[in-house]
mmCIF file of C-alpha atoms and ligand atoms in Angstrom:
data_model
loop_
_atom_site.group_PDB
_atom_site.id
_atom_site.type_symbol
_atom_site.label_atom_id
_atom_site.label_comp_id
_atom_site.label_asym_id
_atom_site.label_seq_id
_atom_site.Cartn_x
_atom_site.Cartn_y
_atom_site.Cartn_z
ATOM 1 C CA MET A 1 84.833 105.351 126.413
ATOM 2 C CA LYS A 2 87.192 102.180 126.247
ATOM 3 C CA ARG A 3 90.634 102.326 126.352
ATOM 4 C CA ILE A 4 92.272 100.319 124.021
ATOM 5 C CA LEU A 5 95.896 98.837 123.155
ATOM 6 C CA ALA A 6 96.895 97.998 119.556
ATOM 7 C CA PRO A 7 100.627 96.284 119.981
ATOM 8 C CA SER A 8 102.436 97.346 115.839
ATOM 9 C CA ILE A 9 103.784 93.784 115.441
ATOM 10 C CA LEU A 10 106.321 96.070 113.334
ATOM 11 C CA SER A 11 108.641 95.365 115.981
ATOM 12 C CA ALA A 12 107.321 91.619 116.817
ATOM 13 C CA ASP A 13 109.404 88.597 116.270
ATOM 14 C CA PHE A 14 108.072 87.116 112.612
ATOM 15 C CA ARG A 15 109.640 83.454 113.163
ATOM 16 C CA ILE A 16 107.366 83.035 116.097
ATOM 17 C CA LEU A 17 104.148 85.858 114.965
ATOM 18 C CA GLY A 18 101.046 83.950 115.576
ATOM 19 C CA GLU A 19 102.688 83.142 119.161
ATOM 20 C CA GLN A 20 102.852 86.527 119.752
ATOM 21 C CA LEU A 21 99.939 87.495 118.995
ATOM 22 C CA ARG A 22 98.142 84.786 120.789
ATOM 23 C CA ILE A 23 100.447 86.066 124.300
ATOM 24 C CA THR A 24 98.778 89.991 123.636
ATOM 25 C CA GLU A 25 95.286 88.801 123.470
ATOM 26 C CA GLU A 26 95.170 86.754 126.264
ATOM 27 C CA ALA A 27 96.727 89.654 128.153
ATOM 28 C CA GLY A 28 93.853 91.356 127.249
ATOM 29 C CA ALA A 29 94.903 93.349 124.442
ATOM 30 C CA GLN A 30 91.850 93.891 121.908
ATOM 31 C CA TYR A 31 93.432 94.965 118.713
ATOM 32 C CA ILE A 32 96.057 94.236 116.434
ATOM 33 C CA HIS A 33 97.998 97.301 114.656
ATOM 34 C CA PHE A 34 99.355 95.982 111.292
ATOM 35 C CA ASP A 35 101.746 99.498 109.139
ATOM 36 C CA VAL A 36 101.346 98.932 106.001
ATOM 37 C CA MET A 37 104.776 100.840 104.418
ATOM 38 C CA ASP A 38 105.289 101.163 99.980
ATOM 39 C CA GLY A 39 109.081 102.811 99.781
ATOM 40 C CA MET A 40 107.043 106.138 98.789
ATOM 41 C CA PHE A 41 105.082 107.774 101.403
ATOM 42 C CA VAL A 42 106.889 106.316 104.157
ATOM 43 C CA PRO A 43 110.759 104.808 102.817
ATOM 44 C CA SER A 44 110.797 101.675 104.361
ATOM 45 C CA ILE A 45 108.732 98.965 103.388
ATOM 46 C CA SER A 46 107.019 96.565 105.477
ATOM 47 C CA PHE A 47 104.518 94.021 104.956
ATOM 48 C CA GLY A 48 100.739 93.364 103.358
ATOM 49 C CA MET A 49 97.729 91.157 102.360
ATOM 50 C CA PRO A 50 99.603 87.730 102.788
ATOM 51 C CA VAL A 51 101.168 88.491 106.323
ATOM 52 C CA LEU A 52 97.068 89.749 107.148
ATOM 53 C CA SER A 53 95.345 87.123 105.732
ATOM 54 C CA SER A 54 97.576 84.905 106.948
ATOM 55 C CA ILE A 55 97.366 86.254 110.950
ATOM 56 C CA ARG A 56 93.368 86.936 110.454
ATOM 57 C CA GLY A 57 91.884 83.694 111.824
ATOM 58 C CA THR A 58 94.777 82.541 114.579
ATOM 59 C CA THR A 59 93.458 85.353 117.087
ATOM 60 C CA GLY A 60 90.389 86.807 117.680
ATOM 61 C CA GLN A 61 92.007 90.791 117.880
ATOM 62 C CA THR A 62 90.472 93.499 115.735
ATOM 63 C CA MET A 63 92.849 93.961 112.456
ATOM 64 C CA ASP A 64 93.403 97.703 113.016
ATOM 65 C CA VAL A 65 95.349 98.401 109.663
ATOM 66 C CA HIS A 66 97.291 101.891 109.113
ATOM 67 C CA LEU A 67 98.164 101.982 105.635
ATOM 68 C CA MET A 68 101.501 104.326 105.075
ATOM 69 C CA VAL A 69 101.247 104.501 101.595
ATOM 70 C CA THR A 70 100.829 106.718 98.815
ATOM 71 C CA ASP A 71 97.218 106.795 96.961
ATOM 72 C CA PRO A 72 96.150 104.727 99.741
ATOM 73 C CA ILE A 73 92.638 104.292 97.375
ATOM 74 C CA ARG A 74 94.000 101.712 95.441
ATOM 75 C CA TYR A 75 94.146 98.963 98.302
ATOM 76 C CA VAL A 76 91.338 99.369 100.180
ATOM 77 C CA GLU A 77 89.176 96.372 98.749
ATOM 78 C CA GLU A 78 92.433 93.860 98.819
ATOM 79 C CA PHE A 79 92.729 95.140 102.737
ATOM 80 C CA ALA A 80 89.317 94.644 103.422
ATOM 81 C CA LYS A 81 89.352 91.511 101.565
ATOM 82 C CA CYS A 82 92.128 90.247 103.359
ATOM 83 C CA GLY A 83 90.677 90.699 106.830
ATOM 84 C CA ALA A 84 91.116 94.289 108.247
ATOM 85 C CA ASP A 85 88.404 95.360 109.939
ATOM 86 C CA SER A 86 89.243 98.994 109.666
ATOM 87 C CA ILE A 87 91.719 101.036 107.117
ATOM 88 C CA THR A 88 93.443 104.027 108.348
ATOM 89 C CA VAL A 89 94.699 106.254 105.924
ATOM 90 C CA HIS A 90 96.978 109.043 105.883
ATOM 91 C CA GLN A 91 95.528 112.885 104.915
ATOM 92 C CA GLU A 92 98.354 113.917 103.445
ATOM 93 C CA ALA A 93 98.638 110.486 101.070
ATOM 94 C CA CYS A 94 95.112 110.580 99.568
ATOM 95 C CA GLU A 95 94.243 112.672 96.221
ATOM 96 C CA ASP A 96 91.047 112.164 97.704
ATOM 97 C CA LEU A 97 90.397 112.034 101.168
ATOM 98 C CA GLN A 98 86.146 111.500 101.105
ATOM 99 C CA GLY A 99 86.314 109.309 98.068
ATOM 100 C CA THR A 100 88.449 107.082 99.773
ATOM 101 C CA LEU A 101 86.681 107.424 103.363
ATOM 102 C CA ASP A 102 83.874 105.929 101.365
ATOM 103 C CA ARG A 103 85.876 103.048 99.267
ATOM 104 C CA ILE A 104 86.482 101.932 103.333
ATOM 105 C CA HIS A 105 82.944 102.013 104.581
ATOM 106 C CA GLY A 106 82.080 100.933 101.414
ATOM 107 C CA CYS A 107 83.997 97.979 102.031
ATOM 108 C CA GLY A 108 81.832 97.779 105.366
ATOM 109 C CA VAL A 109 84.923 98.495 107.635
ATOM 110 C CA LYS A 110 85.374 101.295 109.696
ATOM 111 C CA ALA A 111 87.141 104.154 108.918
ATOM 112 C CA GLY A 112 90.092 106.141 110.243
ATOM 113 C CA ILE A 113 92.632 108.780 109.256
ATOM 114 C CA SER A 114 95.430 109.700 110.575
ATOM 115 C CA ILE A 115 98.251 113.067 110.138
ATOM 116 C CA LYS A 116 101.557 113.520 110.380
ATOM 117 C CA PRO A 117 103.250 115.351 112.767
ATOM 118 C CA ALA A 118 103.577 118.784 111.331
ATOM 119 C CA THR A 119 100.087 118.428 110.112
ATOM 120 C CA PRO A 120 97.368 120.812 111.574
ATOM 121 C CA VAL A 121 95.070 118.612 113.705
ATOM 122 C CA GLU A 122 92.682 121.533 112.243
ATOM 123 C CA MET A 123 92.913 119.745 108.973
ATOM 124 C CA LEU A 124 90.566 117.324 110.314
ATOM 125 C CA ILE A 125 87.398 119.634 111.094
ATOM 126 C CA PRO A 126 85.692 118.571 108.051
ATOM 127 C CA TYR A 127 85.936 115.445 108.367
ATOM 128 C CA LEU A 128 85.201 115.109 112.393
ATOM 129 C CA ASP A 129 81.781 113.171 111.197
ATOM 130 C CA GLN A 130 83.244 110.922 107.872
ATOM 131 C CA ALA A 131 85.525 108.656 110.188
ATOM 132 C CA GLU A 132 85.032 106.387 113.399
ATOM 133 C CA MET A 133 88.764 107.281 114.439
ATOM 134 C CA PHE A 134 91.742 109.213 114.591
ATOM 135 C CA LEU A 135 95.120 109.124 114.077
ATOM 136 C CA ILE A 136 97.869 111.256 115.443
ATOM 137 C CA MET A 137 101.544 110.459 114.470
ATOM 138 C CA SER A 138 103.550 110.846 117.760
ATOM 139 C CA VAL A 139 106.570 110.372 115.566
ATOM 140 C CA GLU A 140 107.433 110.462 111.654
ATOM 141 C CA PRO A 141 105.817 107.556 110.410
ATOM 142 C CA GLY A 142 108.077 104.738 109.107
ATOM 143 C CA PHE A 143 110.105 103.089 111.568
ATOM 144 C CA GLY A 144 108.958 101.891 114.800
ATOM 145 C CA GLY A 145 111.342 102.457 117.910
ATOM 146 C CA GLN A 146 111.427 106.556 117.502
ATOM 147 C CA ALA A 147 110.980 108.847 120.915
ATOM 148 C CA PHE A 148 107.704 110.031 121.513
ATOM 149 C CA ILE A 149 107.442 113.899 119.874
ATOM 150 C CA PRO A 150 106.063 115.728 123.677
ATOM 151 C CA GLU A 151 103.422 118.684 121.079
ATOM 152 C CA SER A 152 101.343 115.696 120.039
ATOM 153 C CA LEU A 153 99.721 115.507 123.862
ATOM 154 C CA GLU A 154 98.971 119.328 122.321
ATOM 155 C CA ARG A 155 97.123 118.266 119.516
ATOM 156 C CA ILE A 156 95.194 115.219 121.075
ATOM 157 C CA ARG A 157 93.754 117.743 123.192
ATOM 158 C CA THR A 158 92.922 119.612 120.701
ATOM 159 C CA LEU A 159 91.279 116.637 119.065
ATOM 160 C CA ARG A 160 89.251 115.543 121.451
ATOM 161 C CA SER A 161 87.894 119.122 121.949
ATOM 162 C CA LEU A 162 87.008 119.888 118.831
ATOM 163 C CA LEU A 163 85.480 115.801 119.057
ATOM 164 C CA ASP A 164 83.607 116.482 122.068
ATOM 165 C CA GLU A 165 82.336 120.337 120.539
ATOM 166 C CA ARG A 166 81.061 118.094 117.573
ATOM 167 C CA GLY A 167 79.428 115.362 120.238
ATOM 168 C CA THR A 168 80.796 112.524 118.681
ATOM 169 C CA GLU A 169 82.713 110.507 120.314
ATOM 170 C CA ALA A 170 85.307 108.913 118.146
ATOM 171 C CA ASP A 171 88.566 107.129 119.003
ATOM 172 C CA ILE A 172 91.609 109.342 118.542
ATOM 173 C CA GLU A 173 94.689 107.012 118.111
ATOM 174 C CA VAL A 174 98.068 107.855 119.020
ATOM 175 C CA ASP A 175 100.907 106.117 117.445
ATOM 176 C CA GLY A 176 104.746 106.156 118.152
ATOM 177 C CA GLY A 177 107.222 105.750 121.100
ATOM 178 C CA ILE A 178 105.024 104.776 123.452
ATOM 179 C CA TYR A 179 105.797 102.763 126.780
ATOM 180 C CA HIS A 180 104.654 102.227 130.032
ATOM 181 C CA SER A 181 106.418 105.086 131.555
ATOM 182 C CA ASN A 182 104.126 107.910 128.830
ATOM 183 C CA VAL A 183 100.912 106.304 127.850
ATOM 184 C CA ALA A 184 99.156 107.738 131.165
ATOM 185 C CA GLN A 185 99.826 111.527 129.643
ATOM 186 C CA VAL A 186 98.775 110.712 126.188
ATOM 187 C CA LEU A 187 95.526 108.741 127.940
ATOM 188 C CA GLU A 188 95.004 111.913 130.565
ATOM 189 C CA ALA A 189 95.281 113.869 126.496
ATOM 190 C CA GLY A 190 92.211 112.361 125.343
ATOM 191 C CA ALA A 191 93.217 109.535 123.560
ATOM 192 C CA ASN A 192 91.753 106.077 124.071
ATOM 193 C CA VAL A 193 94.035 103.906 121.291
ATOM 194 C CA ILE A 194 97.178 102.979 122.398
ATOM 195 C CA VAL A 195 99.724 101.643 120.081
ATOM 196 C CA SER A 196 102.669 100.049 120.592
ATOM 197 C CA GLY A 197 105.471 98.209 118.802
ATOM 198 C CA SER A 198 108.309 98.573 120.786
ATOM 199 C CA GLY A 199 106.682 98.950 124.461
ATOM 200 C CA VAL A 200 105.131 95.442 124.424
ATOM 201 C CA PHE A 201 106.933 93.511 121.792
ATOM 202 C CA LYS A 202 110.941 94.200 122.918
ATOM 203 C CA GLY A 203 111.252 92.308 126.642
ATOM 204 C CA ASP A 204 108.699 90.078 128.250
ATOM 205 C CA VAL A 205 105.623 90.451 125.745
ATOM 206 C CA ALA A 206 103.085 89.121 128.138
ATOM 207 C CA LYS A 207 104.728 91.114 131.492
ATOM 208 C CA ASN A 208 104.682 94.079 128.548
ATOM 209 C CA THR A 209 100.761 93.980 127.261
ATOM 210 C CA SER A 210 99.529 93.175 131.049
ATOM 211 C CA GLU A 211 101.482 96.270 132.648
ATOM 212 C CA PHE A 212 99.479 98.369 129.260
ATOM 213 C CA MET A 213 96.237 97.813 130.404
ATOM 214 C CA GLU A 214 96.910 97.491 133.965
ATOM 215 C CA ILE A 215 96.853 101.920 133.274
ATOM 216 C CA LEU A 216 94.784 101.293 131.102
ATOM 217 C CA ARG A 217 91.522 100.140 132.771
ATOM 218 C CA ARG A 218 92.017 103.108 134.894
ATOM 219 C CA TYR A 219 91.199 105.283 132.767
ATOM 220 C CA GLU A 220 88.078 103.464 131.627
HETATM 221 C C1 LIG B 301 105.667 103.900 112.515
HETATM 222 C C2 LIG B 301 104.847 102.990 113.114
HETATM 223 C C3 LIG B 301 104.139 102.844 114.187
HETATM 224 C C4 LIG B 301 105.229 101.486 114.733
HETATM 225 C C5 LIG B 301 105.354 102.354 116.520
HETATM 226 O O1 LIG B 301 105.863 104.759 111.132
HETATM 227 O O2 LIG B 301 102.749 103.640 112.846
HETATM 228 O O3 LIG B 301 103.041 101.983 114.309
HETATM 229 O O4 LIG B 301 105.266 100.341 114.894
HETATM 230 O O5 LIG B 301 105.999 101.330 116.934
HETATM 231 P P1 LIG B 301 107.304 102.559 118.575
HETATM 232 O O6 LIG B 301 106.336 101.908 119.125
HETATM 233 O O7 LIG B 301 108.379 101.389 118.614
HETATM 234 O O8 LIG B 301 107.282 103.513 118.470
HETATM 235 ZN ZN1 LIG B 302 101.542 102.532 112.546
#
Protein backbone atom coordinates (compact mmCIF):
# COMPACT_ATOMS: atom_id res chain seq x y z
CA MET A 1 0.00 0.00 0.00
CA LYS A 2 1.34 3.42 -0.97
CA ARG A 3 2.28 5.76 1.86
CA ILE A 4 1.41 9.33 0.93
CA LEU A 5 2.30 12.72 2.40
CA ALA A 6 -0.35 15.41 2.09
CA PRO A 7 1.07 18.77 3.25
CA SER A 8 -1.75 20.99 4.54
CA ILE A 9 -1.36 24.47 3.07
CA LEU A 10 -3.26 25.95 6.02
CA SER A 11 0.20 26.43 7.57
CA ALA A 12 1.94 27.59 4.38
CA ASP A 13 3.33 31.06 3.71
CA PHE A 14 0.70 32.44 1.33
CA ARG A 15 3.02 35.15 0.00
CA ILE A 16 4.99 32.39 -1.72
CA LEU A 17 2.44 29.59 -1.92
CA GLY A 18 3.39 28.40 -5.41
CA GLU A 19 7.03 28.16 -4.47
CA GLN A 20 6.22 26.25 -1.29
CA LEU A 21 4.12 23.73 -3.22
CA ARG A 22 6.99 23.22 -5.65
CA ILE A 23 9.38 22.55 -2.76
CA THR A 24 7.09 19.89 -1.26
CA GLU A 25 6.61 18.30 -4.69
CA GLU A 26 10.35 18.13 -5.36
CA ALA A 27 10.90 16.58 -1.94
CA GLY A 28 8.39 13.82 -2.74
CA ALA A 29 5.00 14.85 -1.29
CA GLN A 30 2.38 13.35 -3.59
CA TYR A 31 -0.72 15.29 -2.41
CA ILE A 32 -1.64 18.82 -1.38
CA HIS A 33 -4.20 18.92 1.43
CA PHE A 34 -6.62 21.82 0.95
CA ASP A 35 -8.60 22.71 4.10
CA VAL A 36 -11.84 24.57 3.45
CA MET A 37 -13.56 26.09 6.52
CA ASP A 38 -16.87 27.90 6.49
CA GLY A 39 -17.11 29.52 9.94
CA MET A 40 -20.18 27.34 10.65
CA PHE A 41 -19.14 23.68 10.80
CA VAL A 42 -15.88 24.92 12.36
CA PRO A 43 -15.32 28.33 13.96
CA SER A 44 -12.73 29.57 11.51
CA ILE A 45 -12.77 30.56 7.84
CA SER A 46 -9.91 29.60 5.55
CA PHE A 47 -9.97 29.76 1.73
CA GLY A 48 -11.92 28.31 -1.16
CA MET A 49 -12.45 27.96 -4.88
CA PRO A 50 -10.34 30.83 -6.29
CA VAL A 51 -7.26 29.68 -4.39
CA LEU A 52 -7.71 26.11 -5.60
CA SER A 53 -8.14 27.28 -9.20
CA SER A 54 -5.00 29.33 -9.07
CA ILE A 55 -2.76 26.59 -7.65
CA ARG A 56 -4.10 23.65 -9.67
CA GLY A 57 -1.73 24.20 -12.60
CA THR A 58 1.36 25.04 -10.56
CA THR A 59 1.98 21.50 -9.36
CA GLY A 60 1.39 17.93 -10.50
CA GLN A 61 0.35 16.95 -6.97
CA THR A 62 -3.06 15.46 -6.24
CA MET A 63 -5.45 18.10 -4.88
CA ASP A 64 -6.94 16.55 -1.73
CA VAL A 65 -9.81 18.82 -0.69
CA HIS A 66 -11.07 18.56 2.92
CA LEU A 67 -14.41 20.33 3.27
CA MET A 68 -15.06 21.42 6.85
CA VAL A 69 -18.32 22.93 5.70
CA THR A 70 -21.99 22.51 6.66
CA ASP A 71 -23.99 20.76 3.95
CA PRO A 72 -20.99 20.26 1.66
CA ILE A 73 -23.15 18.85 -1.14
CA ARG A 74 -23.77 22.50 -2.11
CA TYR A 75 -20.14 22.96 -3.17
CA VAL A 76 -19.13 19.61 -4.64
CA GLU A 77 -19.46 20.58 -8.32
CA GLU A 78 -17.63 23.85 -7.89
CA PHE A 79 -14.66 22.30 -6.13
CA ALA A 80 -14.50 19.55 -8.75
CA LYS A 81 -14.50 22.21 -11.47
CA CYS A 82 -11.75 24.15 -9.72
CA GLY A 83 -9.41 21.16 -9.73
CA ALA A 84 -10.16 18.87 -6.78
CA ASP A 85 -8.97 15.30 -7.37
CA SER A 86 -10.63 14.07 -4.21
CA ILE A 87 -13.28 15.65 -2.02
CA THR A 88 -13.64 14.62 1.60
CA VAL A 89 -16.75 15.60 3.55
CA HIS A 90 -17.60 15.28 7.22
CA GLN A 91 -20.16 12.69 8.20
CA GLU A 92 -21.36 15.14 10.89
CA ALA A 93 -21.91 17.91 8.32
CA CYS A 94 -24.05 15.98 5.84
CA GLU A 95 -27.79 15.63 5.95
CA ASP A 96 -27.56 13.05 3.17
CA LEU A 97 -24.11 11.44 3.27
CA GLN A 98 -24.86 8.84 0.59
CA GLY A 99 -26.26 11.51 -1.73
CA THR A 100 -23.17 13.65 -1.15
CA LEU A 101 -20.84 10.75 -1.99
CA ASP A 102 -22.86 10.03 -5.12
CA ARG A 103 -22.59 13.68 -6.15
CA ILE A 104 -18.80 13.59 -5.68
CA HIS A 105 -18.47 10.39 -7.73
CA GLY A 106 -20.78 11.87 -10.35
CA CYS A 107 -18.19 14.64 -10.86
CA GLY A 108 -15.54 12.01 -11.58
CA VAL A 109 -13.50 12.64 -8.43
CA LYS A 110 -12.66 10.42 -5.48
CA ALA A 111 -14.78 10.63 -2.35
CA GLY A 112 -13.62 10.69 1.25
CA ILE A 113 -15.56 10.59 4.53
CA SER A 114 -14.13 12.32 7.58
CA ILE A 115 -15.07 11.88 11.22
CA LYS A 116 -14.32 14.14 14.18
CA PRO A 117 -12.59 12.71 17.28
CA ALA A 118 -15.87 12.11 19.16
CA THR A 119 -17.69 10.33 16.33
CA PRO A 120 -17.60 6.53 16.69
CA VAL A 121 -15.64 4.77 13.94
CA GLU A 122 -18.52 2.26 13.66
CA MET A 123 -20.53 5.08 12.06
CA LEU A 124 -18.53 4.37 8.92
CA ILE A 125 -19.54 0.71 8.63
CA PRO A 126 -22.44 1.25 6.19
CA TYR A 127 -20.15 3.32 3.96
CA LEU A 128 -17.01 1.16 3.78
CA ASP A 129 -17.61 0.40 0.10
CA GLN A 130 -18.84 3.88 -0.73
CA ALA A 131 -15.65 5.95 -0.47
CA GLU A 132 -12.06 5.68 -1.61
CA MET A 133 -10.74 7.32 1.55
CA PHE A 134 -11.64 7.63 5.23
CA LEU A 135 -10.24 10.55 7.19
CA ILE A 136 -9.76 10.17 10.92
CA MET A 137 -9.38 13.60 12.51
CA SER A 138 -6.71 13.41 15.20
CA VAL A 139 -7.56 16.93 16.48
CA GLU A 140 -10.82 18.87 16.60
CA PRO A 141 -11.17 20.24 13.08
CA GLY A 142 -10.79 23.99 12.72
CA PHE A 143 -7.21 25.01 13.41
CA GLY A 144 -3.67 23.94 12.59
CA GLY A 145 -1.02 23.47 15.25
CA GLN A 146 -3.05 21.46 17.81
CA ALA A 147 -1.74 18.43 19.72
CA PHE A 148 -2.42 14.91 18.38
CA ILE A 149 -5.14 13.10 20.36
CA PRO A 150 -3.55 9.76 21.38
CA GLU A 151 -6.86 7.83 21.27
CA SER A 152 -6.80 8.37 17.50
CA LEU A 153 -4.35 5.46 17.16
CA GLU A 154 -6.91 2.97 18.42
CA ARG A 155 -9.50 4.45 16.06
CA ILE A 156 -7.16 3.98 13.10
CA ARG A 157 -6.53 0.34 14.11
CA THR A 158 -10.25 -0.34 14.41
CA LEU A 159 -10.96 1.20 11.02
CA ARG A 160 -8.13 -0.68 9.32
CA SER A 161 -9.43 -3.99 10.65
CA LEU A 162 -12.99 -3.15 9.55
CA LEU A 163 -11.66 -2.41 6.05
CA ASP A 164 -9.58 -5.62 6.05
CA GLU A 165 -12.61 -7.67 7.09
CA ARG A 166 -14.54 -6.09 4.24
CA GLY A 167 -11.65 -6.94 1.90
CA THR A 168 -11.14 -3.36 0.78
CA GLU A 169 -7.88 -1.47 0.57
CA ALA A 170 -9.36 2.00 0.96
CA ASP A 171 -7.04 4.76 2.11
CA ILE A 172 -6.99 5.87 5.73
CA GLU A 173 -5.96 9.49 6.04
CA VAL A 174 -5.10 11.05 9.39
CA ASP A 175 -5.12 14.79 9.99
CA GLY A 176 -3.93 16.90 12.90
CA GLY A 177 -0.86 17.14 15.10
CA ILE A 178 1.37 14.84 13.03
CA TYR A 179 5.13 15.46 13.12
CA HIS A 180 8.29 13.43 12.44
CA SER A 181 8.18 12.36 16.09
CA ASN A 182 4.80 10.57 15.94
CA VAL A 183 4.20 9.73 12.27
CA ALA A 184 5.59 6.20 12.66
CA GLN A 185 2.91 5.36 15.25
CA VAL A 186 0.20 6.62 12.89
CA LEU A 187 1.55 4.49 10.03
CA GLU A 188 1.92 1.44 12.27
CA ALA A 189 -1.70 1.80 13.36
CA GLY A 190 -2.74 1.38 9.71
CA ALA A 191 -2.98 4.84 8.15
CA ASN A 192 -1.43 5.42 4.73
CA VAL A 193 -2.22 9.08 3.91
CA ILE A 194 -0.57 11.51 6.30
CA VAL A 195 -1.66 15.13 6.55
CA SER A 196 0.74 17.57 8.12
CA GLY A 197 0.55 21.36 8.20
CA SER A 198 2.87 22.68 10.89
CA GLY A 199 5.14 19.64 10.57
CA VAL A 200 5.84 20.52 6.93
CA PHE A 201 5.56 24.30 6.65
CA LYS A 202 7.02 25.56 9.92
CA GLY A 203 10.78 25.87 9.41
CA ASP A 204 12.70 24.34 6.50
CA VAL A 205 9.98 23.03 4.16
CA ALA A 206 12.32 20.98 1.95
CA LYS A 207 14.01 19.32 4.91
CA ASN A 208 10.73 18.71 6.75
CA THR A 209 9.16 17.09 3.69
CA SER A 210 12.20 14.91 2.91
CA GLU A 211 12.34 13.67 6.49
CA PHE A 212 8.65 12.74 6.39
CA MET A 213 9.17 10.93 3.07
CA GLU A 214 12.12 9.01 4.46
CA ILE A 215 9.96 7.68 7.32
CA LEU A 216 6.97 6.95 5.03
CA ARG A 217 9.14 4.89 2.64
CA ARG A 218 10.13 2.58 5.50
CA TYR A 219 6.51 1.44 5.70
CA GLU A 220 5.90 0.64 2.01
C1 LIG B 1 -7.43 21.06 10.97
C2 LIG B 1 -7.10 20.81 9.51
C3 LIG B 1 -5.74 20.26 9.31
C4 LIG B 1 -4.61 21.15 9.75
C5 LIG B 1 -3.54 20.27 10.29
O1 LIG B 1 -8.76 21.35 11.10
O2 LIG B 1 -8.02 19.89 8.93
O3 LIG B 1 -5.53 19.81 7.98
O4 LIG B 1 -4.08 21.96 8.73
O5 LIG B 1 -2.55 21.05 10.81
P1 LIG B 1 -1.41 20.52 11.77
O6 LIG B 1 -0.63 19.48 11.01
O7 LIG B 1 -0.62 21.76 12.04
O8 LIG B 1 -2.06 19.95 13.00
ZN1 LIG C 1 -7.56 18.88 6.93
